[in-house]
XYZ file of C-alpha atoms in Angstrom:
701
model
C 101.575 41.306 2.648
C 104.319 41.910 3.101
C 106.858 43.694 6.169
C 109.509 46.028 5.923
C 111.915 44.265 7.852
C 111.423 40.950 6.295
C 114.196 41.064 3.407
C 116.851 40.212 6.774
C 117.615 36.994 6.992
C 118.874 34.832 9.857
C 121.870 33.365 7.798
C 122.992 37.037 7.564
C 123.527 38.463 11.023
C 124.734 41.450 11.613
C 127.844 42.437 11.825
C 130.405 41.662 14.606
C 131.795 44.410 15.868
C 135.610 43.527 16.160
C 137.963 41.952 18.451
C 140.353 43.907 20.462
C 143.146 41.953 20.691
C 144.429 44.968 23.558
C 141.245 44.462 25.733
C 141.006 42.054 28.725
C 139.798 38.837 27.781
C 137.357 38.139 30.331
C 135.138 41.258 30.184
C 135.079 40.799 26.588
C 134.192 36.532 26.472
C 130.953 37.291 28.686
C 129.947 40.776 26.430
C 130.825 38.393 23.154
C 128.516 36.036 24.501
C 124.999 38.043 25.570
C 125.686 39.566 21.321
C 125.545 35.524 20.590
C 122.550 34.945 22.655
C 120.641 37.723 21.629
C 121.716 37.499 17.941
C 120.759 33.781 17.780
C 117.210 34.993 19.866
C 116.508 37.397 17.345
C 117.724 34.833 14.572
C 115.011 32.589 15.579
C 111.876 35.350 16.371
C 113.211 35.628 12.615
C 112.786 32.689 11.395
C 109.421 32.146 13.217
C 108.069 35.032 11.514
C 108.773 34.181 8.703
C 107.243 30.695 9.068
C 103.816 32.142 10.552
C 104.215 34.427 7.069
C 104.753 31.044 5.309
C 101.468 29.420 6.967
C 99.703 32.325 7.082
C 99.878 32.924 2.827
C 99.736 29.311 2.167
C 96.028 29.642 3.923
C 95.343 33.307 2.052
C 95.820 31.073 -1.019
C 94.152 28.275 -0.126
C 90.936 30.481 -0.067
C 88.333 30.568 -2.132
C 87.588 33.890 -1.657
C 89.713 37.363 -2.985
C 92.198 38.117 -0.541
C 94.506 41.327 -1.425
C 96.685 43.678 0.664
C 97.897 47.249 -1.237
C 99.242 50.230 0.166
C 96.960 53.531 0.420
C 97.736 55.196 -3.337
C 96.223 51.231 -4.725
C 99.778 49.253 -5.159
C 98.551 45.585 -4.758
C 101.710 43.866 -2.395
C 99.545 40.358 -2.210
C 96.600 38.475 -4.634
C 95.586 35.120 -3.461
C 95.233 32.239 -6.221
C 91.429 32.927 -6.346
C 92.305 36.346 -6.793
C 94.418 35.745 -9.804
C 91.864 33.596 -11.296
C 88.802 36.449 -11.298
C 91.090 38.788 -12.774
C 92.915 36.847 -14.918
C 96.272 36.832 -13.553
C 99.527 34.401 -13.182
C 101.112 35.778 -10.738
C 100.922 38.573 -7.965
C 103.926 40.659 -9.877
C 101.782 41.118 -11.953
C 101.626 45.003 -12.896
C 99.431 46.181 -10.524
C 98.395 49.931 -10.860
C 95.766 51.639 -10.730
C 94.251 47.790 -9.307
C 91.221 49.694 -7.772
C 89.796 51.372 -11.267
C 91.532 47.690 -13.037
C 89.192 45.138 -11.397
C 85.939 46.878 -10.129
C 83.661 48.598 -12.203
C 83.256 51.807 -13.002
C 80.393 52.583 -9.910
C 82.117 49.720 -7.187
C 85.446 51.690 -8.070
C 83.873 55.089 -7.425
C 82.210 53.431 -3.777
C 85.352 51.358 -2.258
C 87.530 55.345 -3.139
C 84.726 57.259 -2.226
C 83.788 55.671 1.371
C 85.782 52.723 1.512
C 89.145 53.392 2.264
C 88.122 56.648 3.829
C 85.815 54.282 6.123
C 88.846 52.127 6.473
C 91.659 54.298 7.456
C 89.189 56.149 9.589
C 88.161 53.590 11.266
C 89.982 49.977 10.463
C 87.433 48.630 8.797
C 85.026 48.920 5.987
C 81.762 46.808 4.467
C 79.713 46.233 1.181
C 78.619 44.830 -1.059
C 80.114 45.463 -4.528
C 81.868 43.987 -7.671
C 84.930 42.288 -9.322
C 85.582 42.265 -12.995
C 87.305 39.635 -14.684
C 89.396 39.354 -17.590
C 85.798 39.169 -19.489
C 84.632 42.503 -18.094
C 81.837 40.479 -16.474
C 80.647 41.949 -13.135
C 80.587 39.229 -10.511
C 78.913 40.578 -7.682
C 80.610 40.245 -4.134
C 80.581 40.775 -0.428
C 83.902 43.323 0.380
C 85.869 43.868 3.466
C 88.633 46.416 3.576
C 90.633 46.445 7.045
C 93.434 48.775 7.548
C 96.921 48.027 9.788
C 99.907 49.065 9.897
C 103.378 47.387 10.369
C 105.694 47.590 12.725
C 107.689 50.215 11.670
C 104.057 52.281 10.984
C 103.376 51.832 7.583
C 100.143 52.039 6.499
C 98.573 48.919 4.814
C 94.962 47.939 3.429
C 94.088 43.931 3.432
C 90.615 43.240 1.057
C 88.453 40.540 1.445
C 85.652 39.639 -0.839
C 83.507 37.158 -1.168
C 81.519 35.564 -4.900
C 78.016 36.173 -3.766
C 77.169 35.857 -7.417
C 74.491 32.410 -5.996
C 73.142 34.489 -2.858
C 71.894 37.185 -5.228
C 70.739 34.726 -7.928
C 68.916 33.608 -4.422
C 67.737 36.355 -3.361
C 66.264 37.804 -6.487
C 64.302 33.996 -7.076
C 63.518 35.161 -4.384
C 62.638 38.785 -4.905
C 60.265 37.250 -8.171
C 58.255 34.634 -6.389
C 57.286 36.764 -3.524
C 56.212 39.490 -5.845
C 54.504 36.502 -7.992
C 53.020 35.765 -4.137
C 52.296 39.405 -3.563
C 51.097 39.885 -7.499
C 48.232 37.018 -6.817
C 47.042 37.579 -3.225
C 46.907 41.283 -4.249
C 45.311 40.443 -7.140
C 42.490 37.584 -5.188
C 38.708 38.925 -5.254
C 39.043 37.382 -1.684
C 40.229 39.670 1.513
C 43.381 37.589 2.636
C 45.469 39.490 5.386
C 47.190 38.955 8.609
C 47.068 38.794 12.272
C 49.974 39.335 14.473
C 48.934 39.521 18.272
C 45.263 40.290 17.819
C 46.046 42.932 14.773
C 46.102 43.483 11.184
C 49.583 42.741 10.263
C 49.161 42.247 6.346
C 45.797 43.087 3.925
C 45.543 42.787 0.556
C 43.759 44.809 -1.874
C 40.807 43.383 -2.184
C 40.517 43.503 2.780
C 40.780 47.181 1.812
C 37.422 46.612 -0.702
C 35.699 44.135 2.128
C 36.039 46.109 5.300
C 35.317 49.954 2.736
C 39.683 51.524 4.079
C 41.525 53.335 1.184
C 44.434 52.871 2.634
C 46.023 50.164 4.686
C 47.616 52.467 7.464
C 43.837 52.348 8.172
C 43.489 48.695 8.937
C 47.351 48.247 9.960
C 47.595 48.058 13.730
C 43.759 47.625 14.469
C 42.663 44.662 16.805
C 41.063 42.329 14.301
C 38.138 41.431 16.642
C 36.710 45.431 16.312
C 36.173 44.500 12.794
C 33.738 41.182 13.967
C 30.191 41.365 14.909
C 30.054 41.119 18.430
C 27.840 38.518 18.362
C 30.083 36.485 16.653
C 33.127 37.206 18.798
C 32.789 34.016 21.209
C 32.502 31.264 17.868
C 35.400 33.651 16.749
C 37.128 33.547 20.196
C 37.013 29.486 19.611
C 38.281 29.738 16.560
C 41.362 31.731 17.842
C 42.192 28.989 20.339
C 42.118 26.272 17.660
C 44.532 28.007 15.634
C 47.470 28.971 18.137
C 47.081 26.999 20.620
C 46.088 23.883 19.228
C 47.720 24.942 15.531
C 45.424 23.638 13.047
C 44.154 25.088 10.156
C 39.489 25.776 11.860
C 36.846 24.432 8.437
C 35.272 27.188 6.956
C 33.003 29.419 8.768
C 30.280 31.508 8.020
C 30.529 35.134 10.322
C 29.443 38.765 9.881
C 31.658 41.814 9.989
C 32.028 45.538 10.232
C 33.074 47.711 7.410
C 34.297 51.187 8.838
C 31.402 52.656 8.199
C 29.958 50.180 10.631
C 27.683 48.679 7.770
C 27.360 44.153 8.636
C 28.387 42.133 5.763
C 28.169 38.394 5.852
C 31.276 36.341 4.863
C 32.944 32.736 5.267
C 36.367 33.003 7.010
C 39.248 29.996 6.714
C 42.037 30.907 9.429
C 44.835 28.935 9.615
C 48.649 29.276 11.849
C 50.633 31.556 10.565
C 54.644 31.859 11.879
C 57.696 33.671 10.486
C 60.372 34.668 12.163
C 59.777 37.260 14.592
C 56.269 36.389 14.874
C 53.898 33.588 14.997
C 49.582 34.363 14.438
C 46.911 33.731 11.678
C 46.873 34.049 8.015
C 42.742 35.034 7.557
C 40.826 34.194 3.694
C 37.811 36.125 4.112
C 35.084 35.828 0.926
C 32.137 38.638 0.644
C 29.047 35.921 1.099
C 26.247 38.510 0.904
C 24.922 38.534 -2.379
C 24.398 35.139 -1.813
C 23.098 35.479 1.573
C 21.008 37.803 0.675
C 20.262 35.323 -2.733
C 19.609 32.971 -0.213
C 17.522 34.941 2.000
C 15.154 36.133 -1.708
C 14.919 32.059 -2.230
C 13.978 31.197 1.052
C 11.297 34.237 0.585
C 10.353 33.162 -2.602
C 9.744 29.168 -1.685
C 7.794 31.161 0.927
C 5.397 32.471 -1.523
C 5.478 30.023 -3.958
C 4.059 27.201 -1.082
C 1.213 29.680 -0.726
C 0.756 30.754 -4.153
C 0.853 27.051 -4.905
C -1.279 26.394 -1.713
C -3.592 29.003 -2.839
C -3.211 27.564 -6.666
C -4.013 24.220 -5.677
C -7.406 24.917 -3.500
C -8.126 26.597 -6.646
C -7.460 23.402 -8.442
C -9.163 21.725 -5.802
C -12.511 23.587 -5.817
C -12.441 23.886 -9.891
C -11.668 19.965 -10.226
C -14.559 19.738 -7.583
C -16.566 22.635 -9.567
C -15.928 20.645 -12.742
C -16.649 16.242 -11.661
C -20.344 18.497 -9.952
C -20.072 20.176 -13.306
C -19.242 16.111 -15.210
C -21.972 14.648 -12.350
C -24.297 17.370 -13.443
C -23.116 16.857 -17.643
C -23.818 12.819 -16.723
C -27.493 13.816 -15.184
C -27.856 15.975 -18.033
C -27.210 13.215 -20.076
C -29.202 10.444 -18.137
C -32.444 12.791 -18.191
C -31.975 13.294 -21.628
C -30.958 9.502 -22.423
C -34.078 8.536 -20.924
C -36.184 11.147 -22.114
C -35.738 10.554 -25.774
C -35.508 6.914 -25.613
C -38.325 6.047 -23.650
C -40.549 7.816 -27.300
C -38.408 6.133 -28.859
C -39.231 2.745 -27.408
C -42.771 3.127 -28.355
C -42.152 4.220 -31.615
C -39.325 1.930 -32.596
C -41.071 -0.872 -30.413
C -45.014 -0.618 -32.116
C -43.145 0.241 -35.998
C -41.580 -3.621 -35.634
C -45.103 -4.788 -34.511
C -46.147 -3.045 -37.810
C -43.754 -4.212 -39.849
C -44.843 -7.452 -38.714
C -47.987 -7.612 -39.419
C -49.399 -5.908 -42.306
C -49.045 -6.309 -45.350
C -49.849 -4.144 -47.579
C -46.715 -2.880 -49.184
C -47.423 0.601 -49.011
C -48.034 0.684 -45.394
C -44.295 -1.503 -44.952
C -42.894 1.385 -46.743
C -44.003 3.966 -44.481
C -43.775 2.464 -41.392
C -39.508 1.092 -42.841
C -39.689 5.050 -42.535
C -40.535 5.612 -39.265
C -38.217 2.688 -38.046
C -35.617 4.234 -39.902
C -35.578 7.815 -39.172
C -35.847 6.229 -34.934
C -33.423 4.200 -35.825
C -31.705 6.823 -37.081
C -32.374 8.896 -34.154
C -31.168 6.393 -31.522
C -27.641 6.376 -33.535
C -27.061 9.438 -32.863
C -28.299 9.459 -29.146
C -26.029 6.304 -28.665
C -22.325 8.770 -30.033
C -23.576 11.900 -28.459
C -23.474 9.449 -25.422
C -20.825 6.921 -25.950
C -18.896 11.043 -27.083
C -19.397 12.367 -24.156
C -18.306 9.329 -21.757
C -15.146 9.630 -23.201
C -14.387 12.641 -22.768
C -15.595 12.585 -19.368
C -12.995 9.544 -19.284
C -15.653 7.209 -18.006
C -15.453 5.066 -21.027
C -13.901 1.471 -20.577
C -13.212 -0.959 -23.711
C -12.448 -4.386 -22.637
C -9.321 -4.877 -24.834
C -8.435 -8.729 -25.632
C -7.095 -10.850 -28.953
C -10.061 -10.303 -31.774
C -8.808 -12.177 -35.087
C -9.275 -9.608 -37.570
C -10.841 -11.233 -40.815
C -14.008 -13.062 -39.614
C -14.465 -9.138 -37.981
C -14.328 -8.043 -42.072
C -15.879 -10.011 -43.162
C -18.733 -10.218 -40.845
C -18.725 -6.336 -41.671
C -19.365 -6.064 -44.916
C -21.886 -8.767 -44.246
C -23.662 -6.362 -42.612
C -22.907 -3.325 -44.994
C -24.242 -4.469 -48.082
C -27.523 -3.597 -48.547
C -26.315 -0.039 -48.015
C -23.710 -0.808 -50.834
C -26.626 -1.666 -52.796
C -29.082 1.235 -51.694
C -26.384 3.417 -53.356
C -24.996 0.967 -56.217
C -21.582 1.124 -54.876
C -20.152 -1.762 -55.099
C -17.839 -3.750 -52.907
C -14.474 -5.856 -53.126
C -12.819 -7.254 -50.553
C -8.884 -7.594 -52.035
C -6.882 -10.824 -50.573
C -6.320 -10.112 -47.107
C -3.606 -11.171 -44.806
C -5.829 -10.557 -41.878
C -4.996 -14.145 -39.951
C -3.912 -11.594 -37.307
C -5.312 -11.134 -33.785
C -5.858 -7.538 -32.391
C -5.748 -6.268 -28.969
C -8.724 -4.717 -29.436
C -12.460 -4.426 -28.069
C -14.652 -5.994 -30.501
C -17.907 -4.552 -30.529
C -15.998 -0.679 -30.565
C -14.200 -1.787 -33.408
C -16.597 -3.174 -35.545
C -18.392 0.000 -34.525
C -15.340 2.233 -36.102
C -14.958 -0.456 -39.147
C -18.374 0.140 -39.786
C -18.630 3.573 -39.539
C -15.843 4.253 -41.997
C -17.433 1.953 -44.724
C -20.657 3.297 -44.598
C -18.847 6.966 -45.243
C -16.474 5.286 -47.899
C -20.814 4.821 -49.630
C -23.185 7.184 -48.484
C -20.102 9.630 -49.106
C -19.076 8.097 -52.864
C -20.028 8.665 -56.636
C -22.568 6.852 -58.026
C -21.640 3.766 -59.386
C -18.404 3.874 -57.509
C -17.118 1.332 -55.421
C -14.928 0.552 -51.525
C -12.367 -1.327 -51.129
C -11.079 -3.486 -48.446
C -7.836 -5.311 -47.859
C -5.512 -5.386 -44.966
C -1.773 -5.270 -45.156
C 1.286 -6.702 -42.731
C 3.187 -3.156 -42.827
C 6.233 -2.809 -39.967
C 5.164 -6.347 -37.805
C 1.303 -4.157 -38.131
C -1.579 -4.704 -39.121
C -3.228 -2.174 -41.428
C -6.507 -1.241 -42.720
C -7.389 0.196 -45.574
C -10.985 1.533 -46.889
C -10.614 2.901 -49.861
C -14.031 4.464 -51.945
C -13.830 6.664 -55.289
C -15.373 9.784 -54.081
C -15.028 13.308 -54.792
C -12.076 13.392 -52.406
C -10.879 16.254 -49.879
C -8.765 18.501 -50.278
C -5.871 19.221 -46.922
C -7.877 22.321 -45.786
C -10.737 19.460 -45.277
C -8.190 16.427 -44.472
C -7.430 18.991 -41.066
C -10.633 18.913 -39.924
C -11.799 15.485 -40.553
C -11.880 14.004 -37.176
C -13.560 17.078 -35.514
C -16.765 16.092 -33.652
C -19.854 18.049 -35.591
C -17.502 18.636 -38.520
C -20.069 17.738 -41.449
C -17.718 19.221 -44.167
C -20.684 21.122 -46.256
C -21.845 17.420 -46.185
C -25.828 18.551 -44.992
C -25.766 20.700 -48.952
C -25.999 17.887 -50.731
C -28.878 15.799 -48.164
C -26.264 13.536 -46.984
C -27.568 11.460 -43.197
C -25.005 11.890 -41.228
C -24.053 13.226 -37.136
C -20.541 14.326 -38.464
C -19.965 12.435 -35.146
C -19.100 9.419 -36.229
C -15.352 9.570 -37.218
C -14.066 11.545 -34.585
C -15.569 8.802 -32.166
C -14.065 6.275 -34.140
C -10.167 7.895 -33.823
C -10.879 8.135 -29.932
C -11.800 4.478 -30.067
C -8.688 3.520 -32.268
C -6.764 5.663 -30.000
C -8.497 3.757 -26.223
C -7.016 0.635 -28.410
C -3.661 1.802 -28.365
C -3.969 2.586 -32.615
C -3.460 5.239 -34.527
C -6.695 6.640 -37.268
C -5.942 8.817 -40.589
C -7.191 9.039 -44.087
C -5.305 10.215 -47.275
C -7.351 11.964 -49.629
C -6.395 13.121 -53.564
C -9.562 15.652 -55.029
C -11.280 13.686 -57.932
C -10.364 10.786 -56.946
C -11.244 9.360 -53.914
C -10.319 8.734 -50.006
C -8.420 5.727 -48.195
C -8.871 5.711 -44.278
C -6.706 3.401 -42.352
C -6.434 2.178 -39.227
C -3.178 0.308 -37.527
C -3.676 -1.553 -33.972
C -1.170 -3.677 -32.540
C -0.536 -7.566 -32.856
C -0.972 -9.933 -30.225
C -1.174 -13.269 -29.158
C -4.717 -15.293 -30.089
C -3.320 -17.732 -26.528
C -3.613 -13.905 -24.573
C -7.345 -14.650 -23.904
C -10.461 -15.419 -26.411
C -11.849 -13.615 -29.028
C -15.705 -12.387 -28.680
C -17.603 -14.327 -30.875
C -19.659 -12.683 -33.657
C -22.886 -10.936 -32.663
C -25.473 -12.783 -34.221
C -29.153 -11.270 -35.131
C -32.015 -13.271 -34.898
C -35.255 -13.348 -36.363
C -38.211 -12.837 -33.704
C -40.075 -15.389 -33.685
C -43.593 -16.031 -33.998
C -44.088 -19.563 -32.529
C -41.068 -21.175 -31.994
C -38.742 -22.090 -28.823
C -41.091 -21.273 -26.194
C -41.231 -23.707 -22.532
C -43.053 -26.397 -23.265
C -45.411 -24.823 -19.785
C -46.967 -21.628 -19.124
C -44.300 -19.530 -16.751
C -45.164 -16.144 -15.717
C -43.365 -12.823 -16.131
C -44.732 -10.132 -13.992
C -43.383 -5.832 -16.089
C -43.438 -3.056 -13.709
C -44.177 0.029 -15.936
C -45.987 3.318 -15.376
C -45.661 4.304 -18.901
C -48.816 2.921 -20.573
C -47.458 3.011 -24.482
C -44.763 0.687 -22.991
C -46.414 -1.144 -21.374
C -48.360 -2.603 -24.462
C -45.101 -2.545 -26.175
C -43.731 -5.298 -23.525
C -47.645 -7.121 -23.596
C -47.515 -7.558 -27.503
C -44.131 -8.724 -27.715
C -44.052 -11.324 -25.196
C -47.586 -12.606 -25.874
C -45.699 -13.853 -29.839
C -43.957 -16.422 -27.292
C -46.291 -19.191 -26.085
C -46.427 -20.260 -22.925
C -45.971 -17.153 -21.270
C -47.949 -14.761 -18.974
C -47.344 -11.321 -18.684
C -48.546 -9.522 -15.579
C -48.819 -5.823 -15.679
C -47.995 -4.178 -12.933
C -48.271 0.745 -13.435
C -47.437 1.332 -10.058
C -44.489 0.599 -7.751
C -47.051 -1.105 -4.749
C -49.349 -3.055 -7.554
C -45.953 -4.442 -8.895
C -44.872 -5.335 -5.294
C -47.877 -7.352 -3.603
C -48.564 -8.984 -7.383
C -45.002 -10.065 -6.520
C -45.791 -11.221 -3.868
C -48.973 -13.201 -4.269
C -48.209 -14.312 -8.011
C -45.199 -15.908 -7.712
C -43.746 -15.245 -10.694
C -40.622 -16.431 -12.402
C -39.639 -13.252 -14.241
C -40.026 -9.617 -13.389
C -39.378 -7.385 -15.962
C -39.084 -3.696 -13.703
C -38.519 -0.518 -14.746
C -36.030 1.727 -13.275
C -37.690 5.382 -13.913
C -40.804 5.049 -12.109
C -43.232 7.234 -9.800
C -43.336 7.246 -5.750
C -40.230 4.794 -4.981
C -37.622 3.530 -8.318
C -36.723 1.051 -9.120
C -33.990 0.267 -6.933
C -35.629 0.023 -4.307
C -38.088 -1.826 -5.369
C -35.167 -3.603 -6.180
C -35.074 -3.969 -2.404
C -38.353 -4.714 -1.212
C -37.973 -7.657 -3.296
C -34.554 -8.737 -2.182
C -35.422 -8.500 1.422
C -38.995 -10.470 0.985
C -38.023 -14.400 1.466
C -41.818 -14.977 -0.762
C -39.397 -12.617 -3.970
C -36.192 -12.790 -2.598
C -34.878 -15.697 -5.173
C -37.002 -13.962 -8.256
C -34.650 -13.345 -11.242
C -35.793 -9.224 -12.424
C -34.169 -7.583 -15.575
C -34.311 -3.620 -15.628
C -35.739 -1.838 -18.483
C -35.099 1.863 -18.531
C -33.957 4.226 -20.405
C -31.070 5.249 -18.751
C -28.047 3.654 -20.366
C -24.363 5.424 -18.896
C -22.335 3.178 -17.565
C -22.801 3.760 -14.114
C -26.132 2.975 -14.115
C -25.463 -0.484 -16.126
C -22.829 -0.857 -13.476
C -25.130 0.377 -10.077
C -28.266 -1.995 -11.356
C -25.513 -5.454 -11.827
C -24.865 -4.262 -7.950
C -28.065 -4.161 -7.090
C -28.728 -7.204 -8.102
C -30.571 -7.800 -11.451
C -29.752 -10.324 -13.704
C -30.102 -7.846 -17.039
C -30.410 -4.878 -18.385
C -32.639 -4.089 -21.085
C -31.665 0.193 -22.543
C -35.055 1.425 -24.511
C -35.506 1.598 -27.154
C -36.392 -1.841 -26.669
C -34.597 -4.099 -29.882
C -37.617 -6.701 -29.352
C -35.098 -9.200 -30.291
C -32.470 -8.113 -27.450
C -35.937 -8.317 -24.974
C -36.761 -11.913 -26.694
C -33.325 -13.456 -25.569
C -33.498 -11.857 -22.581
C -36.314 -13.358 -21.598
C -36.017 -16.610 -22.895
C -32.855 -16.788 -21.035
C -34.312 -16.046 -17.735
C -36.960 -18.302 -17.673
C -34.046 -20.790 -19.071
C -32.397 -20.225 -16.179
C -34.997 -19.651 -13.605
C -36.204 -23.732 -14.551
């Protein structure tokens, strides 16, 4: 910064006026003194000006901003140190012609020349953002001020100050990029976002336009936000606004109803938090359209209600069907019970009298005939028993008594029983070394029934002169029983049908005796005992049936003793004293059979009654030691007779044995509850009847 007068130096005082010796010394001395004083004052002023200039220059030199002074034609008068560093000049005395065009990029030079200098000259100051070029030609953004001023002589100068704003511009650029990313995220958000300032919309994103059904933000900006909320939700909204604006805290998401511009209602979930900027405070709101979810929830609720109704209806239908099935099952059980009774009653006479004839007659031809009768009767009885067993299993009424069963004795017993059948078919029975020193958890009677059925089939479906082998091995810690035959074998498609009830696979064509129930019944028995059963068969070579049951510790129980068949005793084992046995039976044939059987026991007197009334009267007057009571009696059944016997003091302690053709599990359980000491089913096994009578009479002594 240079003043044209600044070249004056206090050391170079103005030329003194020559003293005229002719002038008077008095006046001249005063004038001289005055002039000298003025001269000293001027020198002091000039020194002060120079000091101020130097101080200002030092300040400008120390400034980090570009500071320069130039003439209006662009000649640089002064550039401070920071400016020289920026533009790469070592000293202000370097040639600075055309400074503006050299220091600024083209666009900034045009702006300064066209607007900056004229505005500064006209108005005294001009301010804008321009740029400087460094020595390498790189642009540096600056904030520039141009000030026009004149010196004492009125000469015009232009001073400029430029501040590097590169960091600020970079920060502003980063801020703009960040804001743009934020706006992009907000605009891409699937949730509606808007700002509520002063109760009106001040910003809405694209999702908010879609939510409210607007095409342009202008349709919502400035509109009261409350106008887009369902009237029924205004009270809750005001409460939320109080939390937001007064307590300045966010509120948790809540469900509301909003109104679209077309008046339709939508279900939304609203989250809101306080919002503030430099100008105004408000709230920022995020709205999620949950119309689909609410509709799905309502549909789910309706579906749940419908399902409950359907379940209730279906449950009622199932209950009715279950009741009907129960009635049908009971009817089936009743039918089977009646059929069992009706079939067993004549069989009782056939088999019973057949046994008596077999024991009494001596003619071989007649014995053969009686044996054929007994064989047919027993076969029919076996069929009845198997049908009843299958029916019990299918109806869920079959109960088994599971206990430890020693396998080796049971197998030996079955082989003894089946040997006569094998001999009659010329079949060789072979028992290999049996690893059977184990106990199985099983029902001994039913397991014996399964094994006898498999052995019987292996004999009947074998070839003449064939063999049947029985083996037992320990496989994977479980005993495996195998029964193999040398029969014709079965093709795979036949094996798949083998365990179906009444499936005989063409055996009827070969006149092989059987019912087709045995294997199906055996499979069900094995499954009820927790085991498995199967067959491996090769056409032309034979079949091997196998049974696997779980092993158990013999300490868990005691195995059932093997059943022993008792021969009919004709002249031995009778009590020493005469015993009276009252038999109440309405069927004459059955009554005669019991009379004849008991007649073989010495010391037993049989008292017969064909009606319940007569039986009760004889029980009171004759005081029998034992009563054999048929269940199916005319007028009143055996249970009513039993009740009368127990209610009378003179008969209440007489042991009573039920004799009936009813052989269903429920019949036996009912008889036990009624107080019968034993239950003998028809057709009567003479061994069984005599054993029961002996046991009852013995216990009664």
